[in-house]
Short mmCIF file of C-alpha atoms in Angstrom, two decimals:
data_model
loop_
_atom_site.label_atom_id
_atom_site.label_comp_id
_atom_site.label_asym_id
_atom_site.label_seq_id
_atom_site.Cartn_x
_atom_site.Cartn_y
_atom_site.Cartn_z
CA UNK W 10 -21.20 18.13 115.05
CA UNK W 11 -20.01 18.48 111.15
CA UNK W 12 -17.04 20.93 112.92
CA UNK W 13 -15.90 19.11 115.22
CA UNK W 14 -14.04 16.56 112.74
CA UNK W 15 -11.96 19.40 111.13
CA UNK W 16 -11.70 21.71 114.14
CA UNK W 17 -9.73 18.42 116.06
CA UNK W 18 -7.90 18.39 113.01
CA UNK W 19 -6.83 21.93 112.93
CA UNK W 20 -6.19 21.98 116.42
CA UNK W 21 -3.96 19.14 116.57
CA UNK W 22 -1.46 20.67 113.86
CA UNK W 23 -1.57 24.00 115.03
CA UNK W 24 -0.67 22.37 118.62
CA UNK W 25 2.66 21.65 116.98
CA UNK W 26 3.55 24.91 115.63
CA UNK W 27 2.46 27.49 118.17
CA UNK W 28 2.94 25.32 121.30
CA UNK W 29 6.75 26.48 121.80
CA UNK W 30 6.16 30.06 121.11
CA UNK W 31 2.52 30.40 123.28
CA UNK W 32 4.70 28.71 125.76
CA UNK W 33 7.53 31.58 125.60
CA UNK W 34 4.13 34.56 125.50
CA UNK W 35 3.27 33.05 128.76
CA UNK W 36 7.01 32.87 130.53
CA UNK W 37 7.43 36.53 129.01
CA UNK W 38 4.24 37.86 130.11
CA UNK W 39 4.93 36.52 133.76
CA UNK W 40 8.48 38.19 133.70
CA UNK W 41 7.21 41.35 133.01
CA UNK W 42 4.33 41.14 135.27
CA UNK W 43 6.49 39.96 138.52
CA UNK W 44 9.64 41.75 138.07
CA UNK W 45 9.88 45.37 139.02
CA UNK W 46 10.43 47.18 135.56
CA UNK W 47 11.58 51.07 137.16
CA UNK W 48 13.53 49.37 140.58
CA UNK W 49 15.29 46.49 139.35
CA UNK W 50 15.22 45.77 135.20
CA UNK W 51 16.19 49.42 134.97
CA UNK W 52 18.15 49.81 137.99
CA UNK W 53 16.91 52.78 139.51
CA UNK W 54 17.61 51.50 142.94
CA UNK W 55 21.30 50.86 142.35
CA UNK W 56 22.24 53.94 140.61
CA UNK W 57 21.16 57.94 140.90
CA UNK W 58 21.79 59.46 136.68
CA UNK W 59 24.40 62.27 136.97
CA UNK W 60 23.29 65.59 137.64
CA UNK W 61 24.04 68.10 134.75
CA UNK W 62 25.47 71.43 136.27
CA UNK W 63 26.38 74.24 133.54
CA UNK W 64 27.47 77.45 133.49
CA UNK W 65 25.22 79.00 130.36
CA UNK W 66 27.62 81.57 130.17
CA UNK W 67 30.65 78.83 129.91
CA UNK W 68 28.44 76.86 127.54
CA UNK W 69 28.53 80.07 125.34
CA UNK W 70 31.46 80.57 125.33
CA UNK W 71 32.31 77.11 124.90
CA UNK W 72 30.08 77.36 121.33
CA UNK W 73 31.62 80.41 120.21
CA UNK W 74 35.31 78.49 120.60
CA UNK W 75 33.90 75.86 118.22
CA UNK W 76 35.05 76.36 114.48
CA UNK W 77 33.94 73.29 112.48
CA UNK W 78 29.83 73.58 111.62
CA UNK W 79 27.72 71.89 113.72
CA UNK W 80 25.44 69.54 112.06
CA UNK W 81 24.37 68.08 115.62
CA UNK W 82 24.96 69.41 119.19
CA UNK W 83 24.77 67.82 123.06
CA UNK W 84 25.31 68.62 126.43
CA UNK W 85 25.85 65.95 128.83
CA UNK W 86 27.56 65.04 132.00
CA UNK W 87 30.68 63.13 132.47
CA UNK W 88 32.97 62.38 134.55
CA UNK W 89 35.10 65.63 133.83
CA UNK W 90 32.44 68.29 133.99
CA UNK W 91 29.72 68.52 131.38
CA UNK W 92 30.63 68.18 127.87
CA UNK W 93 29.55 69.63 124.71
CA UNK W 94 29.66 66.85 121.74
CA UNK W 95 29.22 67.80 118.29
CA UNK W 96 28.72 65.86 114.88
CA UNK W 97 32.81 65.93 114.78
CA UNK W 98 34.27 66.68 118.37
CA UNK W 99 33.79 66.65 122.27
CA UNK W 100 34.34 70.18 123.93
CA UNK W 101 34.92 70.39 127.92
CA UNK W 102 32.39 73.22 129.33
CA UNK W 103 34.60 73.82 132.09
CA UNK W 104 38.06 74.82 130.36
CA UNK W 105 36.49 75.41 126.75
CA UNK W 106 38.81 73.59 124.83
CA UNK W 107 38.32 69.85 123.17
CA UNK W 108 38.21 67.51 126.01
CA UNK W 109 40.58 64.08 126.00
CA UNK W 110 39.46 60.88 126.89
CA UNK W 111 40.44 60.27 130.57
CA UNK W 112 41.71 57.18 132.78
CA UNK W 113 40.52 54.35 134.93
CA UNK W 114 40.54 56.29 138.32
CA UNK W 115 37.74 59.40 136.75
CA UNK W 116 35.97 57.13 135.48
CA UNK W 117 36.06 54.91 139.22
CA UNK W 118 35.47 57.75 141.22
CA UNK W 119 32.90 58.83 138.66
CA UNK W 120 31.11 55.55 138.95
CA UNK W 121 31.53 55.92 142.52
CA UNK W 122 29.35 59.10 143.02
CA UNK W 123 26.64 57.08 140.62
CA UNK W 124 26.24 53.71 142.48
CA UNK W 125 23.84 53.51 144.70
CA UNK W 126 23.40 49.80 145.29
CA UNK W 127 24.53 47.35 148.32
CA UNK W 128 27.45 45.85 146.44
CA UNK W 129 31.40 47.57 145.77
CA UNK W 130 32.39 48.22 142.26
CA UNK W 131 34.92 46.60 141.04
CA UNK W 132 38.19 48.42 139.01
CA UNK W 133 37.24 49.97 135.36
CA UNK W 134 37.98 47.79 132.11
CA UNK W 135 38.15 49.17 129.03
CA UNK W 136 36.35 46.92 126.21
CA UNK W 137 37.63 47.47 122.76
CA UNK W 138 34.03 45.73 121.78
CA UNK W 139 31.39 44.25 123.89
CA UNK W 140 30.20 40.72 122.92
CA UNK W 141 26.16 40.18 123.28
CA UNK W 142 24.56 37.65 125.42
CA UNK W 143 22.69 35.11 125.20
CA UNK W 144 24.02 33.04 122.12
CA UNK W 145 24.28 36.50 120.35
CA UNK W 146 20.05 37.61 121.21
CA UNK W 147 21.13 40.38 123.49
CA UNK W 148 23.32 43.77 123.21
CA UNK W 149 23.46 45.47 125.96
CA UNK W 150 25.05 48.42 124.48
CA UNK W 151 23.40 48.82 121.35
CA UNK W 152 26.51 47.96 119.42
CA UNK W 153 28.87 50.69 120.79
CA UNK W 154 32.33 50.00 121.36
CA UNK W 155 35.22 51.21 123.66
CA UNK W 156 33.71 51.60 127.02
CA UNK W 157 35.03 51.63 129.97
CA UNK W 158 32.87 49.00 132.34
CA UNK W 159 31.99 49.08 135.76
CA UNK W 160 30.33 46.03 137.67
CA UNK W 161 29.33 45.67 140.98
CA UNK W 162 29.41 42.40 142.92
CA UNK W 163 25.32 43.39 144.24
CA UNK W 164 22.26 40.48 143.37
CA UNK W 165 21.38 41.64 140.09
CA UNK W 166 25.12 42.16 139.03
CA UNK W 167 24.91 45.99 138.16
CA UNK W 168 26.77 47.05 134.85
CA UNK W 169 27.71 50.72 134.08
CA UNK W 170 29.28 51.01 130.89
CA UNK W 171 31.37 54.65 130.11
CA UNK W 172 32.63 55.95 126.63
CA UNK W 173 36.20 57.18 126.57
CA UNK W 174 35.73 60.59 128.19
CA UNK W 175 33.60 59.90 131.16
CA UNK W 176 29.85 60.11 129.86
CA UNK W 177 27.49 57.05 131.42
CA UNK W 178 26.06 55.06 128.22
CA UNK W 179 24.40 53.12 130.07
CA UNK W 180 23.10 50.66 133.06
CA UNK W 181 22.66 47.13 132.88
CA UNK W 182 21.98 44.19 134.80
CA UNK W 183 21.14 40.35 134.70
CA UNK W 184 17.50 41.47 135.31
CA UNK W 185 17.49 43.42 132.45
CA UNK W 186 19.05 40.68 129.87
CA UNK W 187 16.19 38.51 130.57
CA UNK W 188 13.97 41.43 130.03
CA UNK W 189 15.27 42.08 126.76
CA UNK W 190 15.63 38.27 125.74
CA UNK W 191 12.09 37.33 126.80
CA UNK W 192 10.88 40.98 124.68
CA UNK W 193 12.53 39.98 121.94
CA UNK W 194 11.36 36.50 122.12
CA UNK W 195 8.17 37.89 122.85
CA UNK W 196 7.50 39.81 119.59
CA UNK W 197 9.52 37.66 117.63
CA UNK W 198 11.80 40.21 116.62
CA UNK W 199 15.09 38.90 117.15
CA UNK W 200 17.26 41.54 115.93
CA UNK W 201 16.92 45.19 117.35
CA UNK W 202 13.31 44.07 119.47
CA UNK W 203 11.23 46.88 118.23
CA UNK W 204 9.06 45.69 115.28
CA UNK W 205 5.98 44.74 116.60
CA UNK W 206 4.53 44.42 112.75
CA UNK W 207 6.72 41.81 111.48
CA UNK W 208 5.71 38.73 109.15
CA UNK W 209 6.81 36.31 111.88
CA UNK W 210 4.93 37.60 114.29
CA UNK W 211 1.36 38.03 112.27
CA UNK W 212 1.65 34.66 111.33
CA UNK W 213 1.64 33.13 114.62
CA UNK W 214 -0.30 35.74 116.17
CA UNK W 215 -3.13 34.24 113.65
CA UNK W 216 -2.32 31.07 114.01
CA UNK W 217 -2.59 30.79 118.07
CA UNK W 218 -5.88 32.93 117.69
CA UNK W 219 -7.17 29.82 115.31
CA UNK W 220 -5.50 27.26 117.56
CA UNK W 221 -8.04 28.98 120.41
CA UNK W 222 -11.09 29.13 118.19
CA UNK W 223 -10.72 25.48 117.18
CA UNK W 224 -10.07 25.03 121.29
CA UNK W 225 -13.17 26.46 121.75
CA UNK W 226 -15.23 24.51 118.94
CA UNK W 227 -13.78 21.48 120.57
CA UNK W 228 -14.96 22.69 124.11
CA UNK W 229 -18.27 23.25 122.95
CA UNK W 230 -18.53 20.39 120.94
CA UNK W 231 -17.62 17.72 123.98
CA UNK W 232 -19.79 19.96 126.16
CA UNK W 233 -23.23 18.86 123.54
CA UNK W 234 -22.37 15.43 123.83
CA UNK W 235 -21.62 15.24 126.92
CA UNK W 236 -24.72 16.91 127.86
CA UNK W 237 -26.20 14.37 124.99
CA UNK W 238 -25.06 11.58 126.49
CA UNK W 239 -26.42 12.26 130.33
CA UNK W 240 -29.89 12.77 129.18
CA UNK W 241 -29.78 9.95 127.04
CA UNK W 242 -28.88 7.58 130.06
CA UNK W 243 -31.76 9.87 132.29
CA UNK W 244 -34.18 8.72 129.64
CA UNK W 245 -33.06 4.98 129.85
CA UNK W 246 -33.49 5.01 133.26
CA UNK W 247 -36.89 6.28 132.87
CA UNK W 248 -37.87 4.17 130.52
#
């Protein structure tokens, strides 16, 4: 009985400070629970990645052409052919010179051959920067900037984002903001979403764990006297 004084006590103040952000573990726990992570938050049902075709012989040759030293080297695939990008430059595999950026209609019929959703895409526009969403909580590109965009008019409004010479950077949707908001939310890492170790976090991690102890001291605690109290009235009756 001598806990149940201060455990009410506890319990009532920590009510106030973890009651938003248990509230927000809940909502983000159902998201990810209910909404299909692979089909819909990544899109995999509205869009097929390219398929990287190479000649190793062209990609070779392609090296050998190169005359600045390569601190870094990638092979990807883009709307003109696969491309070689190094710490300084982006090489076309299929003439072997430096590509160039290219213009709205690769980069539509490009997106074209990607989309695999119910909706039409609407026209390319280039974005000298993306703004995030949600009041600043969500970048959908990482910070990048100059890509052409893509959207589709389909239910989860499909977003493929291109840099200058053709390469996808990535697929987006409105599924996949609220994914990221309530993740971020959800660790309390508000800035890139990945530390799961941060001060924030600990604290109310410890404090919702002692908001649930004190719960259960308070549980237990009305439990004995309500137990108390029934066999006191059984022995009245008795009596």
């Amino acid at each position: 009985m001598s806990l149940l004084k201060p455990a009410r006590k506890l319990h009532k103040i920590l009510s106030y400070f973890v009651f938003i952000q248990v509230t927000l573990w809940i909502v983000g726990g159902a998201y990810f629970a209910l909404v299909p992570f692979k089909p819909l938050v990544k899109g995999q049902d509205y869009y097929q990645p390219p398929a990287l075709t190479a000649d190793p012989l062209s990609v070779s040759e392609t090296i050998r052409f190169m005359e600045t030293p390569l601190e870094s080297l990638s092979i990807s695939p883009s709307a003109q052919g696969p491309l070689l990008k190094t710490n300084q430059s982006v090489f076309s595999v299929n003439t072997g010179h430096e590509a160039l950026p290219i213009d709205k209609d690769a980069i539509a019929r490009f997106a074209q051959t990607l989309y695999t959703g119910p909706g039409s895409l609407k026209p390319p526009t280039f974005l000298d920067t993306i703004e995030p969403k949600v009041a600043g909580l969500v970048d959908e590109v990482g910070g990048r900037r100059e890509l052409w965009l893509v959207e589709a008019n389909d239910g989860p409004g499909t977003r493929l984002y291109f840099d200058a010479y053709g390469t996808l950077v990535t697929v987006r949707n409105d599924a996949w903001v609220g994914f990221d908001l309530l993740w971020k939310l959800h660790i309390m890492d508000y800035g890139e979403g990945e530390d799961f170790n941060n001060p924030l976090l600990m604290v109310f991690s410890v404090s919702a764990l002692l908001f649930a102890l004190s719960g259960c001291v308070l549980a237990i605690g009305g439990l004995r006297q309500s137990l108390s109290r029934r066999l006191t009235r059984r022995r009245r009756a008795r009596g």
